[in-house]
Coordinates of C-alpha atoms in Angstrom, one line a residue:
M21 CA 0.0 0.1 0.0
S22 CA 1.2 3.6 -0.8
E23 CA 1.5 6.1 2.0
K24 CA -1.9 6.8 3.8
T25 CA -3.5 8.8 6.2
I26 CA -5.3 7.1 9.0
G27 CA -7.6 8.6 11.5
F28 CA -8.7 7.3 15.0
I29 CA -11.5 8.4 16.9
G30 CA -10.9 6.7 20.3
L31 CA -7.4 5.8 21.4
G32 CA -8.1 3.2 24.0
L33 CA -6.8 -0.4 24.1
I34 CA -8.2 -1.3 20.7
G35 CA -7.7 1.8 18.9
G36 CA -4.2 2.4 20.4
S37 CA -3.1 -1.2 19.6
I38 CA -4.4 -0.8 16.0
A39 CA -2.3 2.6 15.6
K40 CA 0.8 1.1 17.2
A41 CA 0.8 -1.9 15.0
L42 CA 0.3 0.2 11.9
R43 CA 3.0 2.6 13.2
R44 CA 5.3 -0.4 13.6
V45 CA 4.8 -1.7 10.2
H46 CA 4.3 1.6 8.3
P47 CA 6.4 4.3 9.5
E48 CA 5.6 6.5 6.7
Y49 CA 1.8 6.5 7.4
R50 CA 0.4 9.7 9.0
L51 CA -1.8 9.0 12.0
I52 CA -4.3 11.4 13.3
A53 CA -6.2 10.8 16.5
Y54 CA -9.1 12.3 18.7
N55 CA -9.6 11.0 22.2
R56 CA -11.9 12.3 25.0
S57 CA -8.8 11.8 27.5
R58 CA -6.0 14.2 26.6
S59 CA -3.5 12.2 28.5
S60 CA -3.8 9.4 25.9
L61 CA -3.2 11.7 23.1
V62 CA 0.0 13.3 24.9
E63 CA 1.3 9.7 25.4
A64 CA 0.5 8.7 21.9
M65 CA 2.4 11.9 20.6
S66 CA 5.3 11.4 22.9
D67 CA 5.9 7.7 22.1
G68 CA 5.7 8.5 18.1
T69 CA 2.6 6.7 17.5
I70 CA 0.6 9.5 16.1
N71 CA 1.6 12.6 14.2
Q72 CA -1.2 14.8 15.1
A73 CA -3.7 14.9 18.1
T74 CA -7.0 16.8 18.2
D75 CA -9.5 17.2 20.9
V76 CA -12.5 17.8 18.6
I77 CA -13.7 16.0 15.4
D78 CA -13.1 18.5 12.7
S79 CA -11.5 19.0 9.4
S80 CA -8.3 17.4 10.6
F81 CA -9.8 14.1 9.4
A82 CA -10.7 15.3 5.9
E83 CA -7.5 14.0 4.3
C84 CA -7.9 10.5 5.9
D85 CA -7.9 7.3 3.6
F86 CA -9.3 5.3 6.5
I87 CA -10.9 6.4 9.8
F88 CA -11.3 3.9 12.7
L89 CA -14.4 4.5 15.2
C90 CA -13.0 3.1 18.3
M91 CA -15.6 4.4 20.8
P92 CA -18.7 2.8 22.2
V93 CA -21.4 2.1 19.5
S94 CA -23.6 4.9 20.5
V95 CA -20.8 7.5 20.4
N96 CA -19.6 5.9 17.3
I97 CA -23.1 6.7 15.5
Q98 CA -22.8 10.3 16.6
C99 CA -19.4 10.5 15.2
L100 CA -20.8 9.2 11.9
K101 CA -23.0 12.0 11.8
K102 CA -20.4 14.6 12.4
L103 CA -18.0 12.9 9.7
K104 CA -20.7 12.6 7.0
D105 CA -20.0 16.2 5.8
L106 CA -16.4 16.5 7.0
V107 CA -14.6 13.8 4.9
P108 CA -14.7 13.0 1.3
D109 CA -16.5 10.0 -0.3
T110 CA -13.0 8.5 -0.9
C111 CA -12.5 8.0 2.9
V112 CA -13.4 4.6 4.2
I113 CA -15.0 4.7 7.8
T114 CA -14.8 1.7 9.9
D115 CA -15.5 0.6 13.4
V116 CA -14.2 -2.0 15.9
G117 CA -17.5 -2.9 17.7
S118 CA -18.3 -6.3 18.8
V119 CA -21.9 -6.0 17.6
K120 CA -22.4 -4.8 14.1
S121 CA -26.1 -4.6 13.4
T122 CA -26.6 -1.4 15.3
I123 CA -23.9 0.5 13.5
H124 CA -24.8 -1.0 10.2
E125 CA -28.5 0.0 10.6
A126 CA -27.3 3.7 11.3
V127 CA -24.9 3.7 8.3
R128 CA -27.9 2.9 6.1
E129 CA -30.2 5.5 7.6
L130 CA -27.6 8.0 7.1
G131 CA -26.9 7.0 3.5
M132 CA -23.3 6.2 4.1
E133 CA -23.2 2.5 2.9
A134 CA -20.8 3.2 0.1
R135 CA -18.3 4.8 2.6
F136 CA -18.4 2.3 5.6
I137 CA -16.8 -1.0 6.1
G138 CA -17.6 -2.6 9.6
G139 CA -14.8 -4.3 11.6
H140 CA -14.5 -6.3 14.8
P141 CA -10.9 -7.2 16.0
M142 CA -11.6 -10.3 18.2
A143 CA -8.9 -9.4 20.7
G144 CA -8.7 -7.8 24.0
S145 CA -7.4 -7.7 27.6
E146 CA -8.7 -7.2 31.1
K147 CA -6.8 -4.0 31.2
T148 CA -8.2 -0.7 29.4
G149 CA -6.8 2.4 27.9
Y150 CA -4.0 3.5 25.7
A151 CA -1.4 2.7 28.4
S152 CA -2.2 -0.9 28.0
A153 CA -2.3 -0.9 24.2
S154 CA 0.2 -3.1 22.4
D155 CA 1.5 -3.2 18.8
R156 CA 1.2 -7.1 19.2
L157 CA -2.4 -7.3 20.7
L158 CA -3.9 -8.3 17.3
E159 CA -1.3 -10.8 16.2
N160 CA -3.1 -14.2 15.4
A161 CA -6.4 -12.6 16.4
Y162 CA -9.4 -13.0 13.9
Y163 CA -10.5 -9.5 12.6
I164 CA -13.9 -9.7 11.1
I165 CA -14.7 -7.4 8.2
T166 CA -18.3 -6.7 7.5
P167 CA -18.9 -4.8 4.3
T168 CA -22.1 -3.1 3.3
P169 CA -24.0 -4.0 -0.1
L170 CA -22.6 -0.7 -1.4
S171 CA -18.8 -1.1 -0.2
N172 CA -16.3 -0.9 -2.8
P173 CA -14.5 -4.2 -3.4
D174 CA -11.0 -2.5 -3.8
K175 CA -11.5 -0.7 -0.6
V176 CA -12.5 -3.8 1.1
E177 CA -9.3 -5.5 -0.1
E178 CA -7.4 -2.3 1.2
M179 CA -9.2 -2.9 4.7
R180 CA -8.0 -6.5 4.5
Q181 CA -4.5 -5.5 3.8
L182 CA -4.5 -2.9 6.8
V183 CA -5.8 -5.8 9.0
T184 CA -3.1 -8.2 7.8
D185 CA -0.5 -5.4 8.5
T186 CA -1.6 -5.5 12.2
G187 CA -0.8 -9.1 12.4
A188 CA -4.5 -10.1 12.5
V189 CA -6.3 -12.7 10.4
S190 CA -9.1 -11.2 8.3
I191 CA -12.5 -12.9 7.6
V192 CA -15.2 -11.3 5.6
L193 CA -18.8 -11.8 6.9
D194 CA -22.3 -10.4 6.6
Y195 CA -22.8 -8.4 9.8
D196 CA -26.1 -10.4 10.6
E197 CA -23.9 -13.7 10.3
H198 CA -21.2 -12.1 12.5
D199 CA -23.8 -11.1 15.2
Y200 CA -25.1 -14.6 15.4
A201 CA -21.8 -16.2 15.6
T202 CA -20.4 -13.9 18.2
A203 CA -23.8 -14.3 20.2
A204 CA -23.0 -18.0 20.3
I205 CA -19.2 -18.0 21.0
S206 CA -18.7 -14.8 23.0
H207 CA -22.0 -13.2 24.3
L208 CA -23.8 -16.4 25.5
P209 CA -20.8 -17.8 27.5
H210 CA -20.5 -14.6 29.3
V211 CA -24.2 -14.7 30.1
I212 CA -23.7 -18.3 31.4
A213 CA -20.7 -17.5 33.3
Y214 CA -22.5 -14.8 35.2
T215 CA -25.5 -16.9 35.7
L216 CA -23.5 -19.8 37.0
V217 CA -21.7 -17.4 39.5
N218 CA -25.1 -16.0 40.5
L219 CA -26.6 -19.5 40.9
V220 CA -23.8 -20.4 43.4
R221 CA -23.9 -17.0 45.2
T222 CA -27.7 -17.5 45.9
S223 CA -27.3 -21.1 46.7
D224 CA -24.4 -20.8 49.1
N225 CA -24.8 -21.3 52.8
P226 CA -24.3 -18.4 55.4
K227 CA -20.6 -19.6 55.9
G228 CA -19.8 -19.3 52.2
L229 CA -18.8 -22.9 51.7
M230 CA -19.4 -23.0 48.1
R231 CA -17.4 -19.8 47.5
Q232 CA -14.4 -21.5 49.4
L233 CA -14.6 -24.8 47.3
A234 CA -15.1 -22.9 44.0
A235 CA -11.6 -21.9 44.0
G236 CA -10.5 -24.6 41.5
G237 CA -12.3 -25.6 38.3
F238 CA -15.5 -23.6 39.0
K239 CA -13.6 -20.3 39.2
D240 CA -11.6 -21.2 36.0
I241 CA -14.6 -21.8 33.9
T242 CA -16.3 -18.7 35.1
R243 CA -13.2 -16.3 34.9
I244 CA -15.1 -14.3 32.2
A245 CA -17.7 -13.2 34.8
S246 CA -15.0 -10.7 36.1
S247 CA -15.6 -8.8 32.9
S248 CA -17.1 -5.1 32.9
P249 CA -20.9 -5.3 33.8
D250 CA -21.3 -2.0 32.0
M251 CA -19.9 -3.4 28.8
W252 CA -22.0 -6.6 28.8
E253 CA -25.2 -4.9 29.6
S254 CA -24.5 -2.8 26.5
I255 CA -23.4 -5.8 24.4
C256 CA -26.6 -8.0 25.4
L257 CA -29.0 -5.3 24.5
E258 CA -27.2 -4.2 21.2
N259 CA -27.3 -7.8 20.0
K260 CA -30.6 -8.6 21.7
D261 CA -32.2 -10.6 18.9
Q262 CA -29.3 -12.9 18.0
L263 CA -28.5 -13.4 21.7
L264 CA -32.1 -14.5 22.5
K265 CA -31.9 -17.0 19.7
V266 CA -28.9 -18.7 21.1
I267 CA -30.2 -18.5 24.7
N268 CA -33.3 -20.4 23.5
A269 CA -31.3 -23.0 21.8
Y270 CA -29.2 -23.4 24.8
K271 CA -32.1 -23.8 27.1
S272 CA -33.4 -26.4 24.7
S273 CA -30.1 -28.3 25.0
L274 CA -30.2 -28.1 28.7
D275 CA -33.7 -29.5 28.6
D276 CA -32.4 -32.5 26.6
I277 CA -29.8 -33.3 29.2
A278 CA -32.0 -32.9 32.0
E279 CA -34.3 -35.4 30.5
A280 CA -31.4 -37.9 29.6
I281 CA -30.3 -37.7 33.2
C282 CA -33.8 -38.0 34.5
R283 CA -34.4 -41.2 32.3
D284 CA -30.9 -42.7 33.2
Q285 CA -29.9 -42.5 29.6
G286 CA -26.2 -43.0 30.0
E287 CA -25.5 -43.7 26.3
K288 CA -27.2 -40.6 25.2
L289 CA -25.2 -38.5 27.8
H290 CA -21.9 -40.3 26.7
H291 CA -22.6 -39.5 23.0
F292 CA -23.4 -35.7 24.1
F293 CA -20.2 -35.2 26.1
E294 CA -18.1 -37.2 23.3
E295 CA -19.2 -34.9 20.5
A296 CA -18.5 -31.9 22.6
K297 CA -15.1 -33.3 23.5
D298 CA -14.2 -34.0 19.9
Y299 CA -15.4 -30.5 18.7
R300 CA -13.5 -28.6 21.3
D301 CA -10.5 -30.6 20.7
S302 CA -10.5 -29.8 16.9
M303 CA -10.4 -26.1 17.6
P304 CA -7.2 -24.4 16.6
M305 CA -4.9 -23.7 19.5
K306 CA -2.8 -20.8 18.4
M307 CA -5.5 -18.6 17.1
K308 CA -7.0 -15.8 19.4
G309 CA -10.9 -15.7 19.8
S310 CA -13.6 -13.6 21.0
I311 CA -12.8 -14.6 24.7
E312 CA -9.2 -13.6 26.0
P313 CA -7.4 -16.9 26.5
A314 CA -5.8 -17.5 30.1
Y315 CA -2.1 -18.5 29.5
E316 CA -1.6 -20.9 32.4
I317 CA 0.1 -24.2 33.4
Y318 CA -0.3 -26.3 36.4
V319 CA 2.7 -27.9 38.1
D320 CA 2.9 -31.1 40.3
L321 CA 5.2 -30.4 43.3
I322 CA 6.0 -31.6 46.7
D323 CA 4.3 -29.4 49.4
E324 CA 7.5 -28.4 51.2
S325 CA 9.1 -25.2 52.3
G326 CA 10.6 -23.1 49.4
A327 CA 8.9 -25.2 46.6
I328 CA 7.1 -22.2 45.1
A329 CA 10.1 -19.9 45.6
T330 CA 12.4 -22.3 43.8
I331 CA 10.0 -22.4 40.7
A332 CA 9.5 -18.6 40.7
T333 CA 13.2 -18.2 40.9
I334 CA 13.8 -20.6 37.9
L335 CA 11.3 -18.5 35.9
A336 CA 12.5 -15.2 36.9
S337 CA 16.2 -15.9 36.3
N338 CA 15.3 -16.8 32.6
R339 CA 13.2 -13.5 32.2
I340 CA 9.8 -15.1 32.2
S341 CA 7.3 -12.9 33.7
I342 CA 4.7 -14.4 36.0
K343 CA 1.2 -12.6 35.8
N344 CA -0.4 -14.7 38.9
I345 CA 0.5 -17.9 40.9
G346 CA -1.2 -19.7 43.6
I347 CA -1.9 -23.2 45.1
L348 CA -5.1 -25.1 44.1
H349 CA -6.8 -26.6 47.1
N350 CA -9.8 -27.8 44.9
R351 CA -8.1 -29.9 42.2
E352 CA -11.4 -31.5 40.8
F353 CA -10.5 -30.5 37.3
Q354 CA -6.9 -30.1 37.2
E355 CA -4.0 -32.5 38.3
G356 CA -1.4 -29.8 39.0
V357 CA -1.6 -28.2 42.6
L358 CA 0.3 -25.0 41.4
R359 CA -1.4 -22.8 38.9
I360 CA 0.8 -20.3 37.1
E361 CA -0.6 -17.8 34.8
F362 CA 1.5 -15.7 32.3
Y363 CA 0.9 -12.7 30.1
E364 CA 1.5 -14.5 26.6
R365 CA 1.5 -17.9 25.0
D366 CA 5.2 -17.9 24.3
A367 CA 5.9 -17.7 28.1
V368 CA 3.6 -20.8 28.5
E369 CA 5.8 -22.8 26.0
K370 CA 9.2 -21.4 27.4
A371 CA 8.0 -22.2 31.0
T372 CA 6.8 -25.6 30.1
A373 CA 10.1 -26.5 28.4
L374 CA 12.2 -25.1 31.2
L375 CA 10.4 -26.6 34.1
S376 CA 10.3 -30.1 32.4
K377 CA 14.1 -30.0 32.2
Y378 CA 14.2 -29.8 36.1
S379 CA 11.8 -32.9 36.3
Y380 CA 8.6 -30.9 37.1
I381 CA 5.5 -32.5 35.8
I382 CA 3.6 -30.0 33.8
H383 CA -0.2 -30.0 32.7
T384 CA -1.7 -27.5 30.4
R385 CA -5.1 -27.1 29.1

């Protein structure tokens, strides 16, 4: 691609990560950004990520070839209205929202379908803001591109190249298909995780026995229930129709399992579990998905003084950073007693190889 001018409206975790990735790959690009927090703009100017910062959405964006809308959906829609008469028809406006139907409907109502290509980078972190942005955040993550019926095919290809430049893997989908898929693989799992946690909360005894015992497998499978309630309230309502479809399908599946258990249909249960296991085991391991993975290992070790310190020292001396470490008292779903969490997949692989040399038994998921 030739030299381009790229605009960012919103420079948080995702917007900042895209900007940093493009700056790394294309130092010749001109990057312009607006953000409600001036501190993020100052930091992005200081580290050389952006060339120009602005605290208003104005004609500064008129020369952009692409503009990334990286704010909440409702704010992005308001920004669309401002940009409609500010930027030329040759400028492609895209977004990074996890629900596409709302903004596509707004684009259609504004008569901007020929100028818009939706986008959803399926990557994230429990951290937020520009300070947490990384030029590698999107590497090996799926980036869904949702053109409109009037999107220029050449512009779609340019968009795909931009996505590739960030290290992500592009997939072009209809926006309804995208919203149904993410409802099933991301939105419903979050609803289930929150529901499971609340079920245990309301079922627990006054001494909190269930909360104490849940420190093992239950805590792992409900990890995503620690996500932002504000964000998930918004996502559920924005993707209401598609989410209700998969919730109803899930309820039907639970009813089938309940009936099989009630009727002692062991063969049916085994087939159900076997199909699920085979399907899950067939999923690619190195690709990022809509739910941020936990990079962790479980280590068998003798319960003796200094055992944890020894492992921590081995990892630290080899410059492997530990995100979290702790003993599992509930080992129902893991064989290892020591759980170690890392910041990235490479650290898991390095730690596994390193500790194995010291005869530690390592378990991964």
